[in-house]
Amino acid sequence: MAKTAIITGSSRGIGAAIALRLAKDGFNIAFNDLNMSMFENNDITDKVKALGVEAEIFCADVSKYDQCEQMIKDIKERFGTIDVLINNAGITRDGLMARMSEEQYDMVIAVNQKSVFNMTKLAGNVMIRQKSGKIVSLASVTGLYGNPGQINYAASKGAIIAMTKTAAKELGSRGICVNAVAPGFIHTPMTDKLTEEQRSAMLSRIAMKRYGEPEEIAGVVSFLCSDDASYVTGQVIEISGGLSM
Ligand code: NAP
């Protein structure tokens, strides 16, 4: 039976690239995003189905525990197993700390961090019963090194790194590997919002002198979800073109 991968926030950007790559690897794909309209303007589900795997969209706000609980139940009923979870959904609400509102802070923590608890716990419980599984979460270089104007985002991504190591320790004996990737500056709708000044400042710090592409994140995630990574857990792999050397 084909294995199943859930990718949160997968209508576009890095999530869509991961869905396509895991479909090429032979996984059935459970897409997720906030609502169906997110999938109307693109052909990502068609591209995945054209690879001969099964795919279905499950709408849920992953910051809400009850919606995640229903989604996991629905995916289990539809596909039978949950073999891979990719915690990809994320948002930014940038601003210098002095001017950041409580709402801006709480929203980013809820979507980026609480969602990882919700989904890792719920999908992890299915994987415990299966005695196997792979979980990969999208952290960020901001969670490793900090970034002015992103104290909310840095807190959420730093927490994901700590949660990855903790979950790896709790789930390792059950045959479940839990890892994170920490992208640098990747060309997606999230980074399209940055000003030209912010982009060129970032570019000057990247050893490879270019931004990354979503497919370059998907390739590393594919490895972490493969049998080749069967003894890799609790790790954070930076994918930043040498941003931090
Ligand atoms: P993106 O293009 O903004 O895609 C994120 C997706 O997640 C969007 O479709 C978004 O929908 C969805 N989403 C937001 N809140 C959600 C929720 N509560 N429930 C379900 N889905 C939700 O972002 P991306 O650049 O591909 O980034 C993907 C991940 O990589 C994020 O975790 C991000 O923090 C991380 N990352 C990205 C970069 C980068 O340079 N792009 C660097 C480091 C880390 P909406 O449009 O409705 O918000």
CSV table of C-alpha atoms and ligand atoms in Angstrom, one decimal:
chain,number,residue,atom,x,y,z
A,1,MET,CA,0.0,0.0,0.0
A,2,ALA,CA,1.3,3.5,-0.9
A,3,LYS,CA,2.3,5.6,2.0
A,4,THR,CA,0.6,8.9,2.9
A,5,ALA,CA,2.1,12.3,3.5
A,6,ILE,CA,0.3,15.4,5.0
A,7,ILE,CA,1.8,18.8,4.2
A,8,THR,CA,0.2,21.7,6.1
A,9,GLY,CA,-0.1,25.0,4.2
A,10,SER,CA,0.5,23.3,0.9
A,11,SER,CA,-1.5,25.3,-1.7
A,12,ARG,CA,1.6,27.3,-2.7
A,13,GLY,CA,5.2,28.1,-2.0
A,14,ILE,CA,7.5,25.6,-0.2
A,15,GLY,CA,4.5,23.4,0.9
A,16,ALA,CA,3.4,22.9,-2.7
A,17,ALA,CA,6.9,22.1,-3.8
A,18,ILE,CA,7.2,19.5,-1.0
A,19,ALA,CA,3.9,18.0,-2.0
A,20,LEU,CA,5.0,17.6,-5.6
A,21,ARG,CA,8.4,16.1,-4.6
A,22,LEU,CA,6.9,13.6,-2.1
A,23,ALA,CA,4.3,12.6,-4.8
A,24,LYS,CA,7.3,12.0,-7.2
A,25,ASP,CA,8.7,9.8,-4.3
A,26,GLY,CA,5.4,7.8,-4.5
A,27,PHE,CA,3.5,9.2,-1.5
A,28,ASN,CA,-0.2,9.8,-1.6
A,29,ILE,CA,-0.7,13.5,-0.7
A,30,ALA,CA,-3.0,15.0,1.9
A,31,PHE,CA,-3.0,18.7,1.1
A,32,ASN,CA,-4.0,21.2,3.7
A,33,ASP,CA,-4.7,24.9,3.7
A,34,LEU,CA,-7.2,27.3,5.3
A,35,ASN,CA,-9.8,27.0,2.6
A,36,MET,CA,-10.5,25.6,-0.9
A,37,SER,CA,-10.1,28.9,-2.6
A,38,MET,CA,-6.4,28.8,-2.0
A,39,PHE,CA,-6.2,25.8,-4.4
A,40,GLU,CA,-8.4,27.4,-7.1
A,41,ASN,CA,-5.8,29.6,-8.6
A,42,ASN,CA,-3.2,26.9,-9.1
A,43,ASP,CA,-2.8,23.4,-10.6
A,44,ILE,CA,-0.8,21.8,-7.8
A,45,THR,CA,-3.3,19.1,-7.1
A,46,ASP,CA,-3.6,18.2,-10.8
A,47,LYS,CA,0.2,18.1,-11.1
A,48,VAL,CA,0.4,15.7,-8.1
A,49,LYS,CA,-2.4,13.4,-9.4
A,50,ALA,CA,-0.7,13.3,-12.9
A,51,LEU,CA,2.2,11.5,-11.1
A,52,GLY,CA,-0.2,8.5,-10.4
A,53,VAL,CA,-0.6,9.0,-6.7
A,54,GLU,CA,-3.8,9.8,-4.8
A,55,ALA,CA,-4.4,13.3,-3.5
A,56,GLU,CA,-7.1,15.1,-1.6
A,57,ILE,CA,-7.5,18.5,0.1
A,58,PHE,CA,-8.3,18.8,3.8
A,59,CYS,CA,-9.1,22.4,4.9
A,60,ALA,CA,-8.3,23.3,8.4
A,61,ASP,CA,-6.8,26.1,10.4
A,62,VAL,CA,-3.8,24.3,12.0
A,63,SER,CA,-3.6,26.7,14.8
A,64,LYS,CA,-6.9,25.2,16.1
A,65,TYR,CA,-6.6,21.9,18.0
A,66,ASP,CA,-10.2,20.8,17.3
A,67,GLN,CA,-9.8,21.4,13.5
A,68,CYS,CA,-6.5,19.4,13.5
A,69,GLU,CA,-8.2,16.6,15.4
A,70,GLN,CA,-11.0,16.3,12.8
A,71,MET,CA,-8.5,16.6,9.9
A,72,ILE,CA,-6.3,13.8,11.2
A,73,LYS,CA,-9.4,11.6,11.6
A,74,ASP,CA,-10.5,12.4,8.1
A,75,ILE,CA,-7.1,11.7,6.6
A,76,LYS,CA,-6.8,8.4,8.5
A,77,GLU,CA,-10.2,7.3,7.2
A,78,ARG,CA,-9.4,8.4,3.6
A,79,PHE,CA,-5.9,6.9,3.3
A,80,GLY,CA,-5.6,4.3,6.1
A,81,THR,CA,-2.2,5.4,7.3
A,82,ILE,CA,-0.3,8.6,8.1
A,83,ASP,CA,3.4,8.0,7.3
A,84,VAL,CA,4.8,11.5,6.9
A,85,LEU,CA,3.8,14.8,8.5
A,86,ILE,CA,5.3,18.1,7.2
A,87,ASN,CA,4.6,21.0,9.5
A,88,ASN,CA,4.9,23.7,6.8
A,89,ALA,CA,2.1,26.3,7.4
A,90,GLY,CA,3.5,29.6,8.6
A,91,ILE,CA,2.9,33.3,8.6
A,92,THR,CA,4.9,36.5,9.3
A,93,ARG,CA,3.6,39.7,11.0
A,94,ASP,CA,6.8,41.6,11.1
A,95,GLY,CA,7.6,44.8,13.1
A,96,LEU,CA,10.2,46.1,15.5
A,97,MET,CA,9.5,44.8,19.1
A,98,ALA,CA,8.9,48.4,20.4
A,99,ARG,CA,5.9,48.8,18.0
A,100,MET,CA,4.7,45.2,17.7
A,101,SER,CA,1.2,44.6,19.0
A,102,GLU,CA,0.2,41.8,21.3
A,103,GLU,CA,-2.1,40.5,18.5
A,104,GLN,CA,0.8,40.4,16.0
A,105,TYR,CA,2.8,38.4,18.5
A,106,ASP,CA,0.0,35.9,19.5
A,107,MET,CA,-1.1,35.3,15.9
A,108,VAL,CA,2.4,34.2,14.7
A,109,ILE,CA,2.9,32.0,17.8
A,110,ALA,CA,-0.5,30.3,17.3
A,111,VAL,CA,0.0,29.6,13.5
A,112,ASN,CA,3.7,28.8,13.5
A,113,GLN,CA,4.2,27.1,16.9
A,114,LYS,CA,0.9,25.9,18.4
A,115,SER,CA,0.1,24.2,15.1
A,116,VAL,CA,3.3,22.1,15.4
A,117,PHE,CA,2.1,20.9,18.8
A,118,ASN,CA,-1.4,20.1,17.5
A,119,MET,CA,-0.3,18.2,14.4
A,120,THR,CA,2.8,16.5,15.9
A,121,LYS,CA,0.8,15.2,18.8
A,122,LEU,CA,-2.2,14.1,16.7
A,123,ALA,CA,-0.3,12.6,13.8
A,124,GLY,CA,2.3,11.3,16.2
A,125,ASN,CA,-0.3,9.3,18.0
A,126,VAL,CA,-1.3,7.6,14.8
A,127,MET,CA,2.4,6.9,14.0
A,128,ILE,CA,2.9,5.4,17.5
A,129,ARG,CA,0.2,2.8,16.7
A,130,GLN,CA,1.9,2.2,13.3
A,131,LYS,CA,5.3,2.0,15.0
A,132,SER,CA,6.8,4.1,12.2
A,133,GLY,CA,6.7,7.6,10.8
A,134,LYS,CA,8.6,10.7,9.7
A,135,ILE,CA,7.9,14.2,10.9
A,136,VAL,CA,9.7,17.3,9.4
A,137,SER,CA,9.0,20.8,10.5
A,138,LEU,CA,9.8,24.1,8.8
A,139,ALA,CA,11.9,26.2,11.2
A,140,SER,CA,14.0,29.1,9.8
A,141,VAL,CA,17.5,30.7,10.1
A,142,THR,CA,15.6,33.3,12.1
A,143,GLY,CA,14.9,30.7,14.8
A,144,LEU,CA,18.6,29.9,14.9
A,145,TYR,CA,20.2,33.4,14.8
A,146,GLY,CA,17.3,35.9,15.4
A,147,ASN,CA,16.4,38.8,13.0
A,148,PRO,CA,15.4,42.4,13.8
A,149,GLY,CA,11.7,43.0,13.2
A,150,GLN,CA,10.8,39.4,13.7
A,151,ILE,CA,10.7,38.7,17.5
A,152,ASN,CA,7.4,36.8,17.1
A,153,TYR,CA,8.6,34.8,14.1
A,154,ALA,CA,12.0,34.1,15.8
A,155,ALA,CA,10.2,32.9,19.0
A,156,SER,CA,8.0,30.5,17.0
A,157,LYS,CA,10.8,29.1,14.9
A,158,GLY,CA,13.2,28.7,17.8
A,159,ALA,CA,10.4,26.9,19.6
A,160,ILE,CA,10.0,24.5,16.7
A,161,ILE,CA,13.7,23.6,17.0
A,162,ALA,CA,13.2,22.8,20.7
A,163,MET,CA,10.0,20.9,20.0
A,164,THR,CA,11.7,18.9,17.3
A,165,LYS,CA,14.4,17.7,19.7
A,166,THR,CA,11.9,16.9,22.4
A,167,ALA,CA,9.5,15.0,20.1
A,168,ALA,CA,12.5,13.1,18.6
A,169,LYS,CA,13.4,12.0,22.2
A,170,GLU,CA,9.9,11.0,23.0
A,171,LEU,CA,9.1,9.2,19.8
A,172,GLY,CA,12.5,7.7,18.8
A,173,SER,CA,11.8,4.3,20.5
A,174,ARG,CA,8.6,4.0,18.6
A,175,GLY,CA,10.4,4.1,15.2
A,176,ILE,CA,9.4,7.7,14.5
A,177,CYS,CA,12.1,10.2,13.2
A,178,VAL,CA,11.5,13.9,13.9
A,179,ASN,CA,13.6,16.5,12.2
A,180,ALA,CA,13.5,20.2,11.1
A,181,VAL,CA,14.9,22.2,8.2
A,182,ALA,CA,15.9,25.8,8.7
A,183,PRO,CA,15.6,27.7,5.3
A,184,GLY,CA,17.3,31.0,4.7
A,185,PHE,CA,15.8,33.3,2.1
A,186,ILE,CA,13.6,31.3,-0.3
A,187,HIS,CA,11.8,32.8,-3.3
A,188,THR,CA,8.1,32.4,-2.3
A,189,PRO,CA,5.0,34.6,-1.8
A,190,MET,CA,6.1,35.0,1.8
A,191,THR,CA,9.4,36.7,0.8
A,192,ASP,CA,7.8,38.5,-2.2
A,193,LYS,CA,6.4,40.9,0.5
A,194,LEU,CA,9.9,42.2,1.5
A,195,THR,CA,11.2,45.5,0.2
A,196,GLU,CA,14.0,45.8,-2.4
A,197,GLU,CA,16.3,47.2,0.4
A,198,GLN,CA,15.6,44.2,2.7
A,199,ARG,CA,16.3,41.8,-0.2
A,200,SER,CA,19.6,43.3,-1.2
A,201,ALA,CA,20.7,43.4,2.5
A,202,MET,CA,19.9,39.7,2.8
A,203,LEU,CA,21.6,38.8,-0.5
A,204,SER,CA,24.9,40.4,0.5
A,205,ARG,CA,25.1,38.0,3.5
A,206,ILE,CA,24.5,34.8,1.4
A,207,ALA,CA,27.7,33.0,0.3
A,208,MET,CA,26.1,31.6,-2.9
A,209,LYS,CA,24.8,35.1,-3.8
A,210,ARG,CA,21.3,34.0,-4.8
A,211,TYR,CA,18.0,33.2,-3.1
A,212,GLY,CA,16.9,29.6,-2.7
A,213,GLU,CA,14.1,28.0,-4.6
A,214,PRO,CA,11.2,26.0,-2.9
A,215,GLU,CA,12.4,22.8,-4.8
A,216,GLU,CA,15.7,23.1,-2.9
A,217,ILE,CA,13.9,22.8,0.4
A,218,ALA,CA,11.7,20.0,-1.0
A,219,GLY,CA,14.8,17.9,-1.9
A,220,VAL,CA,16.2,17.9,1.6
A,221,VAL,CA,12.7,17.2,3.1
A,222,SER,CA,12.4,14.3,0.6
A,223,PHE,CA,15.7,12.9,1.9
A,224,LEU,CA,14.6,13.2,5.6
A,225,CYS,CA,11.4,11.3,4.7
A,226,SER,CA,13.2,8.5,2.9
A,227,ASP,CA,14.7,5.2,4.1
A,228,ASP,CA,18.2,6.8,3.5
A,229,ALA,CA,17.5,8.9,6.6
A,230,SER,CA,16.3,6.0,8.8
A,231,TYR,CA,18.9,6.8,11.5
A,232,VAL,CA,18.6,10.7,11.5
A,233,THR,CA,16.4,12.2,14.2
A,234,GLY,CA,16.3,15.4,16.3
A,235,GLN,CA,18.4,17.3,13.7
A,236,VAL,CA,18.0,20.8,12.2
A,237,ILE,CA,19.4,21.1,8.7
A,238,GLU,CA,20.1,24.7,7.6
A,239,ILE,CA,19.3,25.3,3.9
A,240,SER,CA,20.5,28.8,3.3
A,241,GLY,CA,23.2,28.9,0.6
A,242,GLY,CA,25.7,29.7,3.3
A,243,LEU,CA,24.0,32.5,5.1
A,244,SER,CA,25.4,31.9,8.5
A,245,MET,CA,29.1,30.9,7.9
B,1,NAP,P1,3.7,31.0,2.0
B,1,NAP,O1,4.0,31.0,0.6
B,1,NAP,O2,3.2,32.2,2.7
B,1,NAP,O3,2.8,29.7,2.3
B,1,NAP,C1,2.4,29.3,3.6
B,1,NAP,C2,1.1,28.7,3.5
B,1,NAP,O4,0.5,28.3,4.8
B,1,NAP,C3,0.0,29.6,2.8
B,1,NAP,O5,-0.7,28.9,1.8
B,1,NAP,C4,-0.8,30.0,4.0
B,1,NAP,O6,-2.1,30.5,3.7
B,1,NAP,C5,-0.8,28.7,4.8
B,1,NAP,N1,-1.3,29.0,6.1
B,1,NAP,C6,-1.2,30.1,6.9
B,1,NAP,N2,-1.8,30.0,8.1
B,1,NAP,C7,-2.4,28.8,8.1
B,1,NAP,C8,-3.2,28.1,9.0
B,1,NAP,N3,-3.5,28.6,10.2
B,1,NAP,N4,-3.6,26.8,8.7
B,1,NAP,C9,-3.3,26.3,7.5
B,1,NAP,N5,-2.5,26.9,6.6
B,1,NAP,C10,-2.1,28.1,6.9
B,1,NAP,O7,5.1,30.6,2.8
B,1,NAP,P2,6.4,29.8,2.4
B,1,NAP,O8,7.4,30.9,2.1
B,1,NAP,O9,6.1,28.8,1.4
B,1,NAP,O10,6.9,29.2,3.8
B,1,NAP,C11,6.5,27.9,4.2
B,1,NAP,C12,7.2,27.6,5.5
B,1,NAP,O11,8.6,27.8,5.4
B,1,NAP,C13,6.7,28.5,6.6
B,1,NAP,O12,6.6,27.8,7.8
B,1,NAP,C14,7.8,29.6,6.7
B,1,NAP,O13,7.9,30.2,8.0
B,1,NAP,C15,9.0,28.7,6.4
B,1,NAP,N6,10.2,29.5,5.9
B,1,NAP,C16,10.1,30.2,4.7
B,1,NAP,C17,11.2,30.9,4.3
B,1,NAP,C18,11.2,31.7,3.0
B,1,NAP,O14,12.2,32.4,2.7
B,1,NAP,N7,10.1,31.7,2.2
B,1,NAP,C19,12.3,30.9,5.1
B,1,NAP,C20,12.4,30.2,6.3
B,1,NAP,C21,11.3,29.5,6.7
B,1,NAP,P3,-2.5,32.1,3.8
B,1,NAP,O15,-2.1,32.6,2.5
B,1,NAP,O16,-3.9,32.1,4.1
B,1,NAP,O17,-1.7,32.7,4.9
